[in-house]
């Protein structure tokens, strides 16, 4: 292993998401003083706990409580808030975005690659103009503001067509993100209608579009069918084996011939490998993911490791040729094994094989409703909802955030939801700019 002149290897973790942060946490606990230095580089100074994004969007949780400041939970670890634009591992150098024309080089000795993934976007006409993603806290806040703004628009318009469009909400993608966000926001809008006498809750139209013939495959076919039935009983249109053909100017066209106008279209149709992987010299598979061994080291590459959504990690529990699915459950467990194996390599001891049999999945379907499959045990309704909240509360990094989330949930039981749209936050300087313009025009 390459080391600096001082003999202490410089470990660089690219990505401060769930995988990268947990690697840094584990290394911080395992490394002896002076044994190595650890640096985390990420465009954001915080981790977003994505499983709770839907509740933040629906107003059950304060958005700041589902993000974890990296500097707060990683004392002793250097955190650089910049984007990595490329990695030249042959030179042990990562290149960071800088204020000058040329990217700034950052030297390292050991690389841990964990940049995560990005939304998988298809070339659907109109999608880039009207679609809303759902992977970041910013998107969750924007979606909440947008949905509430649609209620405001519907309550104030005199046009029936405009009202129908404003009250039509389309979600594309039947995985966790799409189903949980739709279920939570549908709950929120029904509650909000109590404050909009002009809107009858039956006028709300929610549509889930999924290209496959089932939703939530992680919880099994039986629980997936239960979820479809539950959503349909709530009046939500679930269109399976259906694709979005176009959404020009908000006019939705599905491949089954259905057409209608919608004021909201949320795109949650899967993820794609992070673009950074193409700007590295590490081996990748046909999907564009970095190929690793069962020890989480990069294949045929010294001093390089990868995990999480960006990595093709062999799943030894399912047999040759099988890969671990890109889930938070695997990312956290891979982080522990990777950190231990990295320390083992530093100390010249034997690394361990990453081996984790999938324990199951939990999903929230709105207040007091959910589905779960845990070690073969199927749960639905309130028990599944409780299991969802309990599991993610325990997995949320730091007791600070756990206690804040519990406080939010407790207050939500005692008081009604807030239904204020703070879209002004997305245009915070508009009023000041207008005042400056008015002063200039006045002479």
XYZ file of C-alpha atoms in Angstrom:
443
model
C 0.000 0.000 0.000
C 1.275 3.458 -0.921
C 1.878 5.759 2.029
C 2.975 9.334 2.585
C 6.418 10.289 3.752
C 5.097 10.286 7.306
C 3.933 6.714 6.880
C 0.250 7.460 7.521
C -1.955 6.524 4.558
C -4.433 9.167 3.379
C -7.862 7.571 2.985
C -10.218 9.453 0.681
C -13.949 8.663 0.803
C -15.777 10.043 -2.224
C -19.401 10.501 -1.178
C -20.939 11.423 2.155
C -24.181 9.520 1.747
C -25.340 6.567 3.807
C -22.513 4.306 2.603
C -19.686 6.830 2.705
C -20.652 8.311 6.059
C -20.868 4.904 7.744
C -17.449 3.948 6.361
C -16.019 7.120 7.887
C -17.801 6.440 11.197
C -16.417 2.924 11.380
C -12.889 3.975 10.417
C -12.956 6.716 13.035
C -13.741 4.101 15.687
C -11.331 1.437 14.460
C -8.224 3.398 13.480
C -5.523 4.001 16.058
C -4.186 7.538 16.532
C -1.837 8.364 13.664
C -2.592 5.114 11.815
C -4.263 6.926 8.884
C -6.073 10.130 7.987
C -9.644 10.122 6.674
C -11.168 12.691 4.318
C -14.769 12.743 3.073
C -15.612 14.726 -0.065
C -19.227 15.446 -1.007
C -21.027 18.360 -2.705
C -23.255 18.634 0.375
C -22.190 19.019 3.990
C -24.864 16.617 5.188
C -26.298 13.143 4.722
C -29.927 12.913 3.621
C -31.739 9.975 5.212
C -33.843 9.164 2.163
C -36.252 6.611 3.741
C -37.841 9.485 5.700
C -38.058 11.946 2.787
C -41.720 11.139 2.155
C -42.656 12.075 5.720
C -40.678 15.305 5.427
C -42.518 16.139 2.198
C -45.885 15.453 3.847
C -45.124 17.646 6.856
C -44.867 14.849 9.443
C -41.198 15.700 9.981
C -39.215 18.920 9.978
C -36.996 18.645 6.835
C -33.831 19.550 8.757
C -34.387 16.545 11.013
C -33.933 14.027 8.190
C -30.498 15.373 7.299
C -27.362 14.685 9.346
C -24.485 17.232 9.351
C -21.314 15.360 8.421
C -19.007 17.549 10.478
C -21.170 17.022 13.557
C -21.111 13.213 13.429
C -17.556 12.842 12.104
C -15.255 14.709 14.494
C -11.643 14.123 13.570
C -12.551 13.454 9.932
C -11.787 16.114 7.341
C -14.929 17.028 5.388
C -14.580 18.843 2.050
C -17.805 20.234 0.610
C -17.099 20.035 -3.107
C -17.960 17.834 -6.043
C -15.437 15.353 -7.411
C -15.358 15.644 -11.197
C -12.901 12.834 -11.970
C -10.631 10.250 -10.388
C -7.244 9.170 -11.747
C -6.463 6.225 -9.517
C -3.261 5.400 -11.370
C -1.950 8.719 -10.033
C -3.853 8.401 -6.725
C -5.498 11.758 -7.422
C -9.084 13.001 -7.334
C -10.009 16.251 -9.049
C -12.436 18.616 -7.324
C -14.555 21.463 -8.622
C -12.763 24.750 -7.995
C -13.323 28.457 -8.511
C -10.687 28.536 -11.234
C -10.915 26.976 -14.667
C -8.915 23.870 -13.816
C -10.184 21.262 -11.315
C -8.201 21.161 -8.082
C -6.211 17.955 -7.487
C -6.476 16.112 -4.174
C -3.901 13.393 -3.552
C -4.713 10.242 -1.620
C -3.286 6.800 -0.918
C -6.456 4.726 -0.479
C -9.731 5.388 -2.295
C -13.220 4.489 -1.071
C -15.767 5.204 -3.796
C -19.336 5.806 -2.591
C -20.909 8.642 -4.648
C -24.291 6.890 -4.744
C -26.619 7.168 -7.725
C -28.728 9.675 -9.623
C -32.306 9.524 -10.896
C -32.693 7.357 -13.991
C -34.316 9.673 -16.523
C -35.758 8.535 -19.849
C -36.161 10.675 -23.004
C -39.857 11.425 -22.425
C -40.997 14.604 -24.221
C -41.757 17.337 -21.699
C -40.295 15.486 -18.702
C -37.327 17.816 -18.270
C -39.629 20.839 -18.203
C -42.351 19.681 -15.789
C -41.008 16.631 -13.923
C -40.059 16.723 -10.241
C -37.532 14.275 -8.809
C -37.581 12.803 -5.318
C -34.058 11.964 -4.129
C -32.938 15.037 -2.204
C -34.257 17.120 0.676
C -34.527 20.063 -1.702
C -36.781 18.080 -4.007
C -38.925 16.956 -1.064
C -39.408 20.541 0.120
C -40.110 21.721 -3.413
C -42.661 18.960 -3.958
C -44.514 19.824 -0.747
C -44.618 23.515 -1.674
C -45.722 22.657 -5.200
C -48.558 20.359 -4.108
C -49.907 22.924 -1.648
C -49.585 25.632 -4.308
C -51.724 23.472 -6.596
C -54.456 23.446 -3.927
C -54.198 27.233 -3.712
C -54.470 27.494 -7.497
C -57.460 25.145 -7.645
C -59.302 27.008 -4.902
C -58.907 30.381 -6.603
C -59.534 29.560 -10.263
C -62.900 29.816 -11.985
C -61.892 27.479 -14.818
C -63.076 23.854 -14.362
C -60.302 22.603 -16.659
C -57.631 24.481 -14.728
C -58.999 23.138 -11.456
C -58.998 19.537 -12.727
C -55.389 19.873 -13.862
C -54.268 21.468 -10.591
C -55.897 18.678 -8.579
C -54.332 15.891 -10.675
C -51.104 14.415 -9.316
C -49.118 11.800 -11.256
C -46.290 9.663 -9.857
C -44.190 7.597 -12.271
C -42.424 4.660 -10.633
C -43.748 2.007 -8.251
C -40.712 1.570 -6.025
C -40.298 2.770 -2.460
C -39.792 6.437 -3.294
C -42.821 6.764 -5.554
C -45.290 4.740 -3.502
C -44.327 6.217 -0.126
C -44.291 9.798 -1.410
C -47.650 9.375 -3.147
C -49.285 7.779 -0.093
C -47.982 10.409 2.344
C -48.860 13.384 0.126
C -52.316 11.997 -0.624
C -52.870 11.852 3.143
C -51.641 15.430 3.473
C -53.882 16.856 0.738
C -56.983 15.162 2.157
C -56.252 16.735 5.525
C -55.581 20.081 3.853
C -58.958 20.040 2.085
C -60.593 20.780 5.449
C -59.140 24.288 5.073
C -60.200 24.665 1.437
C -64.032 24.830 1.378
C -63.877 25.323 -2.387
C -62.307 21.878 -2.881
C -64.138 18.586 -2.406
C -61.646 15.792 -1.561
C -63.325 13.630 -4.212
C -61.992 16.078 -6.821
C -58.413 15.055 -6.025
C -56.986 12.679 -8.608
C -53.877 10.647 -7.804
C -52.337 8.395 -10.458
C -49.479 5.908 -10.041
C -47.874 4.764 -13.299
C -45.595 1.710 -13.239
C -44.018 0.062 -16.289
C -43.813 -3.348 -14.590
C -46.760 -5.518 -13.692
C -46.305 -4.999 -9.933
C -45.147 -2.460 -7.383
C -42.844 -2.689 -4.347
C -41.155 -5.922 -5.499
C -38.927 -5.820 -2.385
C -41.844 -6.734 -0.090
C -42.928 -9.694 -2.229
C -45.766 -10.303 -4.672
C -48.412 -10.853 -2.002
C -47.662 -7.599 -0.158
C -47.340 -5.813 -3.489
C -50.855 -6.893 -4.458
C -52.132 -5.844 -1.041
C -50.596 -2.400 -1.578
C -52.252 -2.037 -4.974
C -55.631 -2.982 -3.484
C -55.161 -0.573 -0.578
C -54.231 2.324 -2.846
C -57.179 1.658 -5.122
C -59.551 1.547 -2.156
C -58.286 5.002 -1.290
C -59.310 6.178 -4.759
C -55.788 6.210 -6.193
C -55.487 5.045 -9.809
C -52.768 2.405 -10.098
C -51.806 1.744 -13.716
C -49.527 -1.277 -13.993
C -47.673 -2.331 -17.152
C -48.088 1.241 -18.358
C -45.507 3.774 -19.524
C -45.477 7.542 -19.733
C -45.250 8.482 -23.404
C -45.127 12.286 -23.104
C -45.968 15.134 -20.740
C -45.625 18.222 -22.924
C -46.969 21.336 -21.175
C -48.404 19.124 -18.439
C -50.528 17.071 -20.855
C -49.977 13.451 -19.810
C -50.097 10.768 -22.499
C -49.814 7.110 -21.431
C -49.080 4.217 -23.756
C -52.493 2.666 -23.029
C -54.099 5.609 -24.849
C -55.101 7.600 -21.745
C -54.616 11.381 -21.929
C -55.261 14.102 -19.351
C -53.768 17.316 -17.960
C -51.883 17.283 -14.659
C -50.382 20.061 -12.596
C -47.895 17.719 -10.909
C -45.700 14.947 -12.270
C -43.205 13.236 -9.955
C -40.554 10.998 -11.517
C -39.243 8.170 -9.328
C -38.599 5.534 -11.988
C -35.359 4.046 -10.719
C -31.751 5.148 -10.378
C -28.654 5.211 -12.577
C -24.924 5.020 -11.715
C -23.334 8.304 -10.727
C -21.738 10.150 -13.708
C -18.437 10.343 -11.804
C -17.851 6.641 -12.483
C -17.397 7.380 -16.188
C -14.703 9.893 -15.262
C -12.580 7.348 -13.424
C -10.109 4.693 -14.526
C -11.734 1.973 -12.409
C -13.264 -1.173 -14.001
C -17.028 -1.016 -14.593
C -19.674 -3.537 -15.617
C -22.322 -3.282 -18.355
C -24.540 -1.125 -16.120
C -21.720 1.315 -15.441
C -21.115 0.245 -11.834
C -17.639 -0.294 -10.392
C -16.844 -4.012 -10.185
C -15.750 -5.237 -6.756
C -14.678 -8.487 -5.181
C -16.608 -10.158 -2.376
C -14.273 -8.238 -0.017
C -15.512 -4.896 -1.452
C -12.122 -4.090 -2.979
C -12.185 -2.988 -6.619
C -11.330 -5.859 -8.964
C -7.680 -5.939 -10.126
C -7.008 -2.541 -8.535
C -4.811 -1.935 -5.524
C -5.848 0.517 -2.783
C -9.356 1.023 -4.162
C -12.698 0.067 -2.597
C -16.310 0.680 -3.573
C -19.753 0.104 -2.080
C -23.385 1.136 -2.224
C -25.352 2.093 -5.319
C -22.230 2.725 -7.396
C -20.765 -0.760 -6.891
C -21.434 -4.175 -8.405
C -20.908 -6.240 -5.234
C -21.194 -10.042 -5.460
C -24.016 -11.460 -3.353
C -22.461 -14.673 -2.057
C -25.671 -15.585 -0.210
C -27.505 -16.041 -3.534
C -24.847 -17.807 -5.562
C -22.352 -17.108 -8.379
C -23.131 -14.210 -10.688
C -25.657 -12.583 -8.349
C -25.190 -8.995 -7.191
C -26.363 -7.166 -4.090
C -29.353 -4.896 -4.795
C -28.779 -1.142 -4.355
C -30.533 -0.752 -1.021
C -29.840 1.203 2.170
C -29.783 -2.084 4.077
C -26.846 -3.379 2.027
C -25.065 0.000 1.963
C -24.872 0.244 5.770
C -23.712 -3.344 6.203
C -21.192 -3.041 3.368
C -19.780 0.052 5.057
C -18.984 -1.889 8.231
C -17.289 -4.748 6.363
C -15.388 -2.422 4.035
C -14.027 -0.321 6.890
C -12.977 -3.433 8.794
C -11.331 -4.890 5.682
C -9.501 -1.641 5.003
C -8.167 -1.633 8.557
C -7.243 -5.302 8.173
C -5.272 -4.439 5.038
C -3.442 -1.663 6.863
C -2.534 -4.110 9.636
C -1.761 -6.916 7.181
C -4.421 -9.267 8.534
C -7.039 -11.279 6.660
C -10.116 -9.418 5.304
C -13.642 -10.827 5.550
C -16.123 -11.689 2.808
C -19.176 -9.449 2.633
C -22.078 -11.749 3.369
C -25.570 -10.542 4.216
C -28.842 -12.340 3.557
C -31.551 -9.782 2.800
C -33.608 -9.354 5.964
C -36.695 -7.911 4.300
C -38.284 -4.548 3.644
C -40.722 -2.108 5.194
C -42.768 0.618 3.513
C -45.079 3.318 4.827
C -48.387 3.929 3.025
C -49.486 6.984 4.955
C -50.485 7.488 8.568
C -51.034 4.155 10.394
C -50.740 2.128 7.172
C -47.874 0.155 5.757
C -46.556 -3.141 4.395
C -43.548 -5.169 5.475
C -41.807 -8.477 4.936
C -39.221 -9.171 7.625
C -37.420 -12.534 7.655
C -40.391 -14.061 5.863
C -42.941 -12.551 8.257
C -45.571 -10.508 6.408
C -47.102 -7.476 8.095
C -49.683 -4.989 6.896
C -51.619 -2.025 8.241
C -50.673 -0.570 11.628
C -48.089 -3.245 12.627
C -46.187 -2.681 9.363
C -46.388 1.101 9.768
C -45.024 0.799 13.309
C -42.252 -1.529 12.120
C -41.344 1.012 9.404
C -41.032 3.866 11.885
C -39.173 1.779 14.471
C -36.664 0.388 11.966
C -35.798 3.729 10.402
C -35.653 5.510 13.742
C -33.031 3.033 14.915
C -31.080 3.323 11.649
C -31.120 7.125 11.621
C -27.560 8.269 12.425
C -27.040 10.150 15.715
C -29.217 10.334 18.805
C -29.657 14.033 18.147
C -31.664 13.338 15.010
C -33.538 10.379 16.534
C -34.835 12.475 19.417
C -35.847 15.305 17.090
C -37.748 12.882 14.860
C -39.555 11.370 17.870
C -40.491 14.891 18.974
C -41.872 15.655 15.492
C -43.937 12.469 15.464
C -45.281 13.200 18.949
C -46.311 16.746 18.030
C -47.942 15.450 14.847
C -50.219 13.282 16.992
C -51.287 16.273 19.077
C -51.668 18.997 16.464
C -52.914 19.136 12.841
C -50.460 19.294 9.949
C -49.060 22.603 8.782
C -50.449 23.365 5.324
C -48.491 26.505 4.461
C -46.646 26.550 1.147
C -43.283 28.264 1.614
C -42.410 28.411 -2.065
C -41.133 31.937 -1.399
C -38.003 30.273 0.010
C -37.151 29.151 -3.513
C -37.189 32.792 -4.639
C -35.881 34.435 -1.489
C -34.260 37.432 -3.221
C -37.184 38.352 -5.480
C -38.676 40.964 -3.134
C -35.309 42.575 -2.470
C -34.468 42.617 -6.188
C -37.840 44.218 -6.922
C -37.172 46.891 -4.272
C -33.785 47.654 -5.828
C -35.380 47.922 -9.277
C -38.111 50.209 -7.946
C -35.507 52.443 -6.291
C -33.516 52.631 -9.538
C -36.567 53.524 -11.625
C -37.522 56.242 -9.112
C -34.295 57.977 -9.871
